[in-house]
mmCIF file of C-alpha atoms in Angstrom:
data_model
loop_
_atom_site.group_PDB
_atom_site.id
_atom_site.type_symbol
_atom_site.label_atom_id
_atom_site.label_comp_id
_atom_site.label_asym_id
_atom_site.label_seq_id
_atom_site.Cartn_x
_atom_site.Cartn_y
_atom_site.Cartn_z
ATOM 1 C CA UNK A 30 122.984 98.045 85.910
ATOM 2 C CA UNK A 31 120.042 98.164 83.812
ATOM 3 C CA UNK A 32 117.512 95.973 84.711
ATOM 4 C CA UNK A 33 113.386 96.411 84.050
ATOM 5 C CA UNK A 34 112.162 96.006 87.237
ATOM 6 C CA UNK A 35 108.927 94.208 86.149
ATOM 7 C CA UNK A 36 111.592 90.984 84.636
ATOM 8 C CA UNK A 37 112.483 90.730 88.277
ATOM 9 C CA UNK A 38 108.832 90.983 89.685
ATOM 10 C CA UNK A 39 109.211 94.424 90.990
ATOM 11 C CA UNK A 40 106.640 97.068 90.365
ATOM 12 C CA UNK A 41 108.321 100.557 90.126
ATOM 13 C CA UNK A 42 106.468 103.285 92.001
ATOM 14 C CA UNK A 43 107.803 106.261 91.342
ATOM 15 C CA UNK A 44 111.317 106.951 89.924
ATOM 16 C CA UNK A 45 112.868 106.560 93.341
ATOM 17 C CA UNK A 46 111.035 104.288 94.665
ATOM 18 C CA UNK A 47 109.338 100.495 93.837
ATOM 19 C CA UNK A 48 108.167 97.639 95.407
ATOM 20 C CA UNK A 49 107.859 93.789 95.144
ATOM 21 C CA UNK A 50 104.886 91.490 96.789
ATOM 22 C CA UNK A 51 106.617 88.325 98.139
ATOM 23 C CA UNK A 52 105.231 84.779 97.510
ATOM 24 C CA UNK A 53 103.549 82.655 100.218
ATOM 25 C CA UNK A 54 102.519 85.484 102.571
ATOM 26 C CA UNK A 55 101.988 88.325 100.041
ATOM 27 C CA UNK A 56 104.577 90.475 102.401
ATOM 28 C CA UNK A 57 105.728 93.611 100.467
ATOM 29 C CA UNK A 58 109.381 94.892 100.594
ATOM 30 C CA UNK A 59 109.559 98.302 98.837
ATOM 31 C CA UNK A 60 112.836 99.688 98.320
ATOM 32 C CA UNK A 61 114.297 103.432 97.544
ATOM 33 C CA UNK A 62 116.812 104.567 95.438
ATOM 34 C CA UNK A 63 119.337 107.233 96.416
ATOM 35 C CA UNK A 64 122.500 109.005 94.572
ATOM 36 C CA UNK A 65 124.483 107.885 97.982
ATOM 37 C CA UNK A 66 122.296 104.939 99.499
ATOM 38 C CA UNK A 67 119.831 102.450 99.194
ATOM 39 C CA UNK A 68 116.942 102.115 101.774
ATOM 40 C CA UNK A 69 115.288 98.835 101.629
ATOM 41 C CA UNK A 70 111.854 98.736 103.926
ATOM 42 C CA UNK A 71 111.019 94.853 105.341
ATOM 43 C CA UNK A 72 113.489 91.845 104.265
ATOM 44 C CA UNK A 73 110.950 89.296 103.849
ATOM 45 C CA UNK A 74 109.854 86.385 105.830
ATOM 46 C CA UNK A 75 113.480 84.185 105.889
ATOM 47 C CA UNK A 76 117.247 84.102 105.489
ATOM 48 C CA UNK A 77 116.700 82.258 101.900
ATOM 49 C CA UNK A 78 114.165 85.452 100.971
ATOM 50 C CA UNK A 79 116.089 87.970 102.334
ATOM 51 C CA UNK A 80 119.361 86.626 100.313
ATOM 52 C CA UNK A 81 117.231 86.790 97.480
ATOM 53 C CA UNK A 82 116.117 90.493 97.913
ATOM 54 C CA UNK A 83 119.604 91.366 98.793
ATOM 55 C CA UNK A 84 120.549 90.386 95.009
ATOM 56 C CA UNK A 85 117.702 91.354 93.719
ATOM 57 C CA UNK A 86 118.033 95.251 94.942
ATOM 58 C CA UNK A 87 121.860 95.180 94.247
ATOM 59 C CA UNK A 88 120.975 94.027 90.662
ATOM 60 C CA UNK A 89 118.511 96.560 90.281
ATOM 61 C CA UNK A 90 120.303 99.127 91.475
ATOM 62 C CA UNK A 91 124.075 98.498 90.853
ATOM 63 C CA UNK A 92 124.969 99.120 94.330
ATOM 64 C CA UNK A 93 124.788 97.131 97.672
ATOM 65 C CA UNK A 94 121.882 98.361 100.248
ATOM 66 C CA UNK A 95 123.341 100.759 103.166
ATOM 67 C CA UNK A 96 119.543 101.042 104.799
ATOM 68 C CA UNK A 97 116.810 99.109 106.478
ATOM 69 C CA UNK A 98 113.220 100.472 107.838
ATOM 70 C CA UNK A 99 111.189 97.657 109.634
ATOM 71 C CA UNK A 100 107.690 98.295 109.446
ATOM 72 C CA UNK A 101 106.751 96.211 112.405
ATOM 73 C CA UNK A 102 108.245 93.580 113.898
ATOM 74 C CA UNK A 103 105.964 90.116 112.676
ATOM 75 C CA UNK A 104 108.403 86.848 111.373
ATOM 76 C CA UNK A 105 107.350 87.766 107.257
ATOM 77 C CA UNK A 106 108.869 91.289 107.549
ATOM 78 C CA UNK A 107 111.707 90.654 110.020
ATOM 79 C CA UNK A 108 113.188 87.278 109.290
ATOM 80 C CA UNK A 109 114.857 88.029 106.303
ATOM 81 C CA UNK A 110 117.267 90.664 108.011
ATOM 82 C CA UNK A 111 120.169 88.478 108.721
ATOM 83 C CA UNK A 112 121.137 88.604 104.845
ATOM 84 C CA UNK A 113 121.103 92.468 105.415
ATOM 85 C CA UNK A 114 124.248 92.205 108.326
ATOM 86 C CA UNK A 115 126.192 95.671 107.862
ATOM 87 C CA UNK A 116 123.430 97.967 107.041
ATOM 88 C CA UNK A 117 122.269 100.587 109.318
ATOM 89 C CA UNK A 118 118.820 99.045 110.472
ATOM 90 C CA UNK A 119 116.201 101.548 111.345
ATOM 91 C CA UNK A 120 112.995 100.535 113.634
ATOM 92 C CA UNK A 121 110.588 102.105 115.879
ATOM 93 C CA UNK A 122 111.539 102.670 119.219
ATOM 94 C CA UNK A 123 110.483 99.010 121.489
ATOM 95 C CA UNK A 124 111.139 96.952 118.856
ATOM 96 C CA UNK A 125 114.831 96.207 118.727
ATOM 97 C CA UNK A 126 113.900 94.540 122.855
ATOM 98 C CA UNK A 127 111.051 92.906 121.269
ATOM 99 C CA UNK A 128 113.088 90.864 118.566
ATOM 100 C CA UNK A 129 115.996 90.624 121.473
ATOM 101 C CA UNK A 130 114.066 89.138 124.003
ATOM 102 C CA UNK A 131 110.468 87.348 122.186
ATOM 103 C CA UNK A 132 112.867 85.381 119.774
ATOM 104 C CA UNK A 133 111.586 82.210 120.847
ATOM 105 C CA UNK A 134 108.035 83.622 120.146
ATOM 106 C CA UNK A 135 109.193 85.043 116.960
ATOM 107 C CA UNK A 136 109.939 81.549 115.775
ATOM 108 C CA UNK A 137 107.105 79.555 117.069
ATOM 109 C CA UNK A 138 104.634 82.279 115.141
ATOM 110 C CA UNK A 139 106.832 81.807 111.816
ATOM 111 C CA UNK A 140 106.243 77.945 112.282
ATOM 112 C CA UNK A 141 102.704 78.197 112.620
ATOM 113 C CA UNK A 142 102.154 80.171 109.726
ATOM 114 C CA UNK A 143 104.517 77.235 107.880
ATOM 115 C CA UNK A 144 107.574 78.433 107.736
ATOM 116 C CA UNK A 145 110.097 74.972 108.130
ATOM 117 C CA UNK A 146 111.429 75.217 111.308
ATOM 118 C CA UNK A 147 115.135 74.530 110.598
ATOM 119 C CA UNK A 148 114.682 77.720 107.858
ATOM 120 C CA UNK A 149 112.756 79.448 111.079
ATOM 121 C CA UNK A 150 115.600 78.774 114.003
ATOM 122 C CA UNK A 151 118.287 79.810 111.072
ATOM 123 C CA UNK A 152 116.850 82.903 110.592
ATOM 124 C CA UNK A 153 115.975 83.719 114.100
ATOM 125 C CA UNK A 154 119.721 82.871 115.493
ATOM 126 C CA UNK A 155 121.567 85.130 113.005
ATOM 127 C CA UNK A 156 118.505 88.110 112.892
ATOM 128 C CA UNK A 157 119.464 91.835 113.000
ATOM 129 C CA UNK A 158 117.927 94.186 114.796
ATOM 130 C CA UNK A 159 117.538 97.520 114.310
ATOM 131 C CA UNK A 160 120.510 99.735 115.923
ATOM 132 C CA UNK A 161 118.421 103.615 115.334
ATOM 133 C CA UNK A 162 115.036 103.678 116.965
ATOM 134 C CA UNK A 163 112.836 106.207 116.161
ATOM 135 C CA UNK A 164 110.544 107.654 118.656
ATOM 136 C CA UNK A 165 108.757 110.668 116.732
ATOM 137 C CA UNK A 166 110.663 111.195 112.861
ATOM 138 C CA UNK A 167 113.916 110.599 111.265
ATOM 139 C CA UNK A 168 115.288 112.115 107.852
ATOM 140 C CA UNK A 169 117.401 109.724 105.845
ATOM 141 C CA UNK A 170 119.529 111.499 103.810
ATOM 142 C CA UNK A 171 119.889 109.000 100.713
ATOM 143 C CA UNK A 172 121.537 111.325 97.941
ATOM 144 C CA UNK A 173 119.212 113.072 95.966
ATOM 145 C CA UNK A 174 116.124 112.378 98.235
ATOM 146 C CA UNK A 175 114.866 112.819 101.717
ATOM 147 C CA UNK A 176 113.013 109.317 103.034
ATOM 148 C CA UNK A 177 111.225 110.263 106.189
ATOM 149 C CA UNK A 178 110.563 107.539 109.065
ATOM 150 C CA UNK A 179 107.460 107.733 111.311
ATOM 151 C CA UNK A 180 106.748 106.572 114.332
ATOM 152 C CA UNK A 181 102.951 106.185 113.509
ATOM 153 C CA UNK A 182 102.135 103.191 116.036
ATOM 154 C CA UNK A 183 101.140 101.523 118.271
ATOM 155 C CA UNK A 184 98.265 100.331 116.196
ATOM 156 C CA UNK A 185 98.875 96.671 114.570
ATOM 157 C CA UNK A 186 101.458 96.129 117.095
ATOM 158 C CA UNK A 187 102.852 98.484 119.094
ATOM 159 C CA UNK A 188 106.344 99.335 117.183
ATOM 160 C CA UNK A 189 104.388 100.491 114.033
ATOM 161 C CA UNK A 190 106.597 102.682 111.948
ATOM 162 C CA UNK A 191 105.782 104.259 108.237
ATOM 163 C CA UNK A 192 108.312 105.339 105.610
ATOM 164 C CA UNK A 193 107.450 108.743 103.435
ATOM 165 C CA UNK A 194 109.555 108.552 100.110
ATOM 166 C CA UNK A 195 108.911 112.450 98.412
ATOM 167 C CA UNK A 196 108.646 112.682 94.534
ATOM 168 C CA UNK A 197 106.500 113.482 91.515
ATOM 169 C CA UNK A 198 104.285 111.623 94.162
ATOM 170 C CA UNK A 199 104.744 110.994 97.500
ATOM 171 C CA UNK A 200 104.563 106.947 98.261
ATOM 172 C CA UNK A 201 104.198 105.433 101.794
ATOM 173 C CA UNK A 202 105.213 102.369 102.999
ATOM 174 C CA UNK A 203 102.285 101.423 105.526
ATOM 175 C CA UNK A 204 103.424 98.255 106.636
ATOM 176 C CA UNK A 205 100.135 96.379 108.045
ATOM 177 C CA UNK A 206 99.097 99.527 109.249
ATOM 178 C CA UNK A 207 96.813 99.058 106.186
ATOM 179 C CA UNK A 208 96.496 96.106 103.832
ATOM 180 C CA UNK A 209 94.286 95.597 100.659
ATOM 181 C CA UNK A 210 94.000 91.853 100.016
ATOM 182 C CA UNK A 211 92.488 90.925 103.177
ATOM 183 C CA UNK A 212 90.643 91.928 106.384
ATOM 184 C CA UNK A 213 93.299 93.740 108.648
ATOM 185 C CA UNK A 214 94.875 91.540 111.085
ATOM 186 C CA UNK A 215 94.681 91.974 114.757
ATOM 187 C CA UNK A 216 96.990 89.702 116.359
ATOM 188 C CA UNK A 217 97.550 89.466 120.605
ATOM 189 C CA UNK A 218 99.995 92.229 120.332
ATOM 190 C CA UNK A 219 97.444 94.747 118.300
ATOM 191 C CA UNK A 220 95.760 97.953 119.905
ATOM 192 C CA UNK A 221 92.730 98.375 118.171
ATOM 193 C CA UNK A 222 91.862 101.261 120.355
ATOM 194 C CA UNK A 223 94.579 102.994 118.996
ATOM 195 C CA UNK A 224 94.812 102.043 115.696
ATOM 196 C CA UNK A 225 92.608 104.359 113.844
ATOM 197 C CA UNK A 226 94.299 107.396 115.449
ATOM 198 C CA UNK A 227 97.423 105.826 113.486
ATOM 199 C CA UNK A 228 95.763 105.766 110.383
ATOM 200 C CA UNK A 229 94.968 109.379 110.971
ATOM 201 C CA UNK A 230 98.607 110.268 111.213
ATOM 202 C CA UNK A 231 99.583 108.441 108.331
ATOM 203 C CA UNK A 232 97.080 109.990 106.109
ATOM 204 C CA UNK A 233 98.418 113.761 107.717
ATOM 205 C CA UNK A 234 101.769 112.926 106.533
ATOM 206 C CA UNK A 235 100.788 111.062 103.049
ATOM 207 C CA UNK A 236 97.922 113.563 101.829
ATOM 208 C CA UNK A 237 95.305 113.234 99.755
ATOM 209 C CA UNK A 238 97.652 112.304 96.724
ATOM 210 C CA UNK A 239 100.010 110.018 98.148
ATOM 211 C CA UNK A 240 100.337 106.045 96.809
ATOM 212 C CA UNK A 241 99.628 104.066 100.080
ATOM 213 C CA UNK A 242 101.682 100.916 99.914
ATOM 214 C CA UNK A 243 99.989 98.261 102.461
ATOM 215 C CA UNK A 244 101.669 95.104 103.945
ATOM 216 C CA UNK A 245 100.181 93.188 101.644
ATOM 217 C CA UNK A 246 97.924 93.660 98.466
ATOM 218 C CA UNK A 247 97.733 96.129 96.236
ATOM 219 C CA UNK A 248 98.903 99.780 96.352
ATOM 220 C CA UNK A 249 95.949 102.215 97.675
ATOM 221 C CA UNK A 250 94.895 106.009 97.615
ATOM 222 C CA UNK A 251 93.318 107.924 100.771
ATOM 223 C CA UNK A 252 89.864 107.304 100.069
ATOM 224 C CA UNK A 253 90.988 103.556 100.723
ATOM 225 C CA UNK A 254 92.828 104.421 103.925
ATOM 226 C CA UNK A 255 90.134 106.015 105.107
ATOM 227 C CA UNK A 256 87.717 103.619 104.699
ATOM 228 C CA UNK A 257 89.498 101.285 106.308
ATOM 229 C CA UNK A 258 90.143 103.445 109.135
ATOM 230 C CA UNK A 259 86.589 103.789 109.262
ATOM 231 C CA UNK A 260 86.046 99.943 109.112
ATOM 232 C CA UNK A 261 88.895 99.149 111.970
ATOM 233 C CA UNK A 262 86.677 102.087 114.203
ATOM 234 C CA UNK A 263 83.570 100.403 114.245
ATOM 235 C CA UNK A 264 84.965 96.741 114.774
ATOM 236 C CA UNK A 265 86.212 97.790 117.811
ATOM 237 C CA UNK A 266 84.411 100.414 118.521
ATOM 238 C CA UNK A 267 86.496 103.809 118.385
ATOM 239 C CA UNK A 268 84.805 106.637 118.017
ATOM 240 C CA UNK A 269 86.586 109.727 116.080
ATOM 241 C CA UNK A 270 88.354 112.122 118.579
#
């Protein structure tokens, strides 16, 4: 179906490969095109959102989404999975017993951040988790393009994982590994000790030409990854191995 992507608030990235930044939270959900498959990476913050993204990739693309990469596992990139029931769900390795066990957690944090809670408990009663956990890297054979998950974390919570789309020019989804419009976020579950060492292994597998796509602002280059892996080092106080 031909659709711009820009009438539907999508920014394309490459010609595989785009993005959208949601409202309220400024969550991005990037999403990859395939001959075969579709890979969406983070559903949003909700069941409402995900729906939303659901229709919005199917319009874009013509076909339903068959994939899903979590990032991490915070409520504004998790919640919206339960409109994504059927796909094959990919996360790092911890994180599927995470969203089993801290549900109760999971909705309490979406709450405080103002998500209604009857939106909240729907989402969190009906949420999928991801059934392949990656522990080092996965290939996703999509049709016409290799996607590449990473298993970059623990850093901004300790299931970090980063998505590698190849192309004219190579795109990574960062998740908030790295993020542009604000100061990055440590929450209780962060490990700022080992976070810049995950910044280092996204930048080994991005390059210096790569389009960094953060969990929220605006895409970035290398120079701005490593300046913010520079910044995260001396707020807590990492020095370079």
């Amino acid at each position: 179906m031909d659709v711009a992507w820009e009438e539907l608030g999508w920014e394309r990235l490459t010609g595989r490969s785009g993005r959208r930044r949601l409202p309220v939270w400024d969550c991005t959900v990037g999403l990859v095109v395939g001959d075969d498959a579709v890979l969406l990476v983070d559903p949003g913050s909700s069941l409402r959102e995900g729906a939303e993204i659901r229709a919005q990739a199917e319009r874009l693309t013509g076909r339903r989404v068959t994939h899903l990469a979590f990032t991490h596992g915070h409520f504004d990139h998790v919640l919206g999975a339960a409109a994504f029931a059927g796909v094959e769900a990919f996360g790092a390795v911890g994180l599927e017993s995470m969203l089993t066990v801290d549900r109760n957690a999971l909705r309490a944090d979406a709450v405080g951040h103002g998500l209604a809670p009857a939106e909240a408990t729907a989402s969190v009663d009906v949420l999928v988790v991801p059934r392949h956990l990656v522990s080092g890297e996965w290939t996703l054979e999509l049709g016409g393009v290799q996607v590449l998950l990473a298993n970059v974390g623990p850093g901004h919570t300790p299931h970090d994982l980063a998505v590698l789309v190849p192309g004219e020019r190579e795109v990574v989804f960062c998740g908030d590994l790295v993020e542009e419009s604000g100061e990055p976020q440590a929450g209780p579950d962060a490990l700022p000790s080992q976070w810049p060492a995950a910044l280092d292994r996204l930048l080994a597998l991005g390059g210096e030409d790569a389009l960094y796509v953060p969990g929220h602002g605006s895409v970035v280059d290398a120079r701005f990854v490593r300046a913010q892996r520079a910044t995260l080092a001396r707020r807590f106080g990492v020095s370079r191995a």
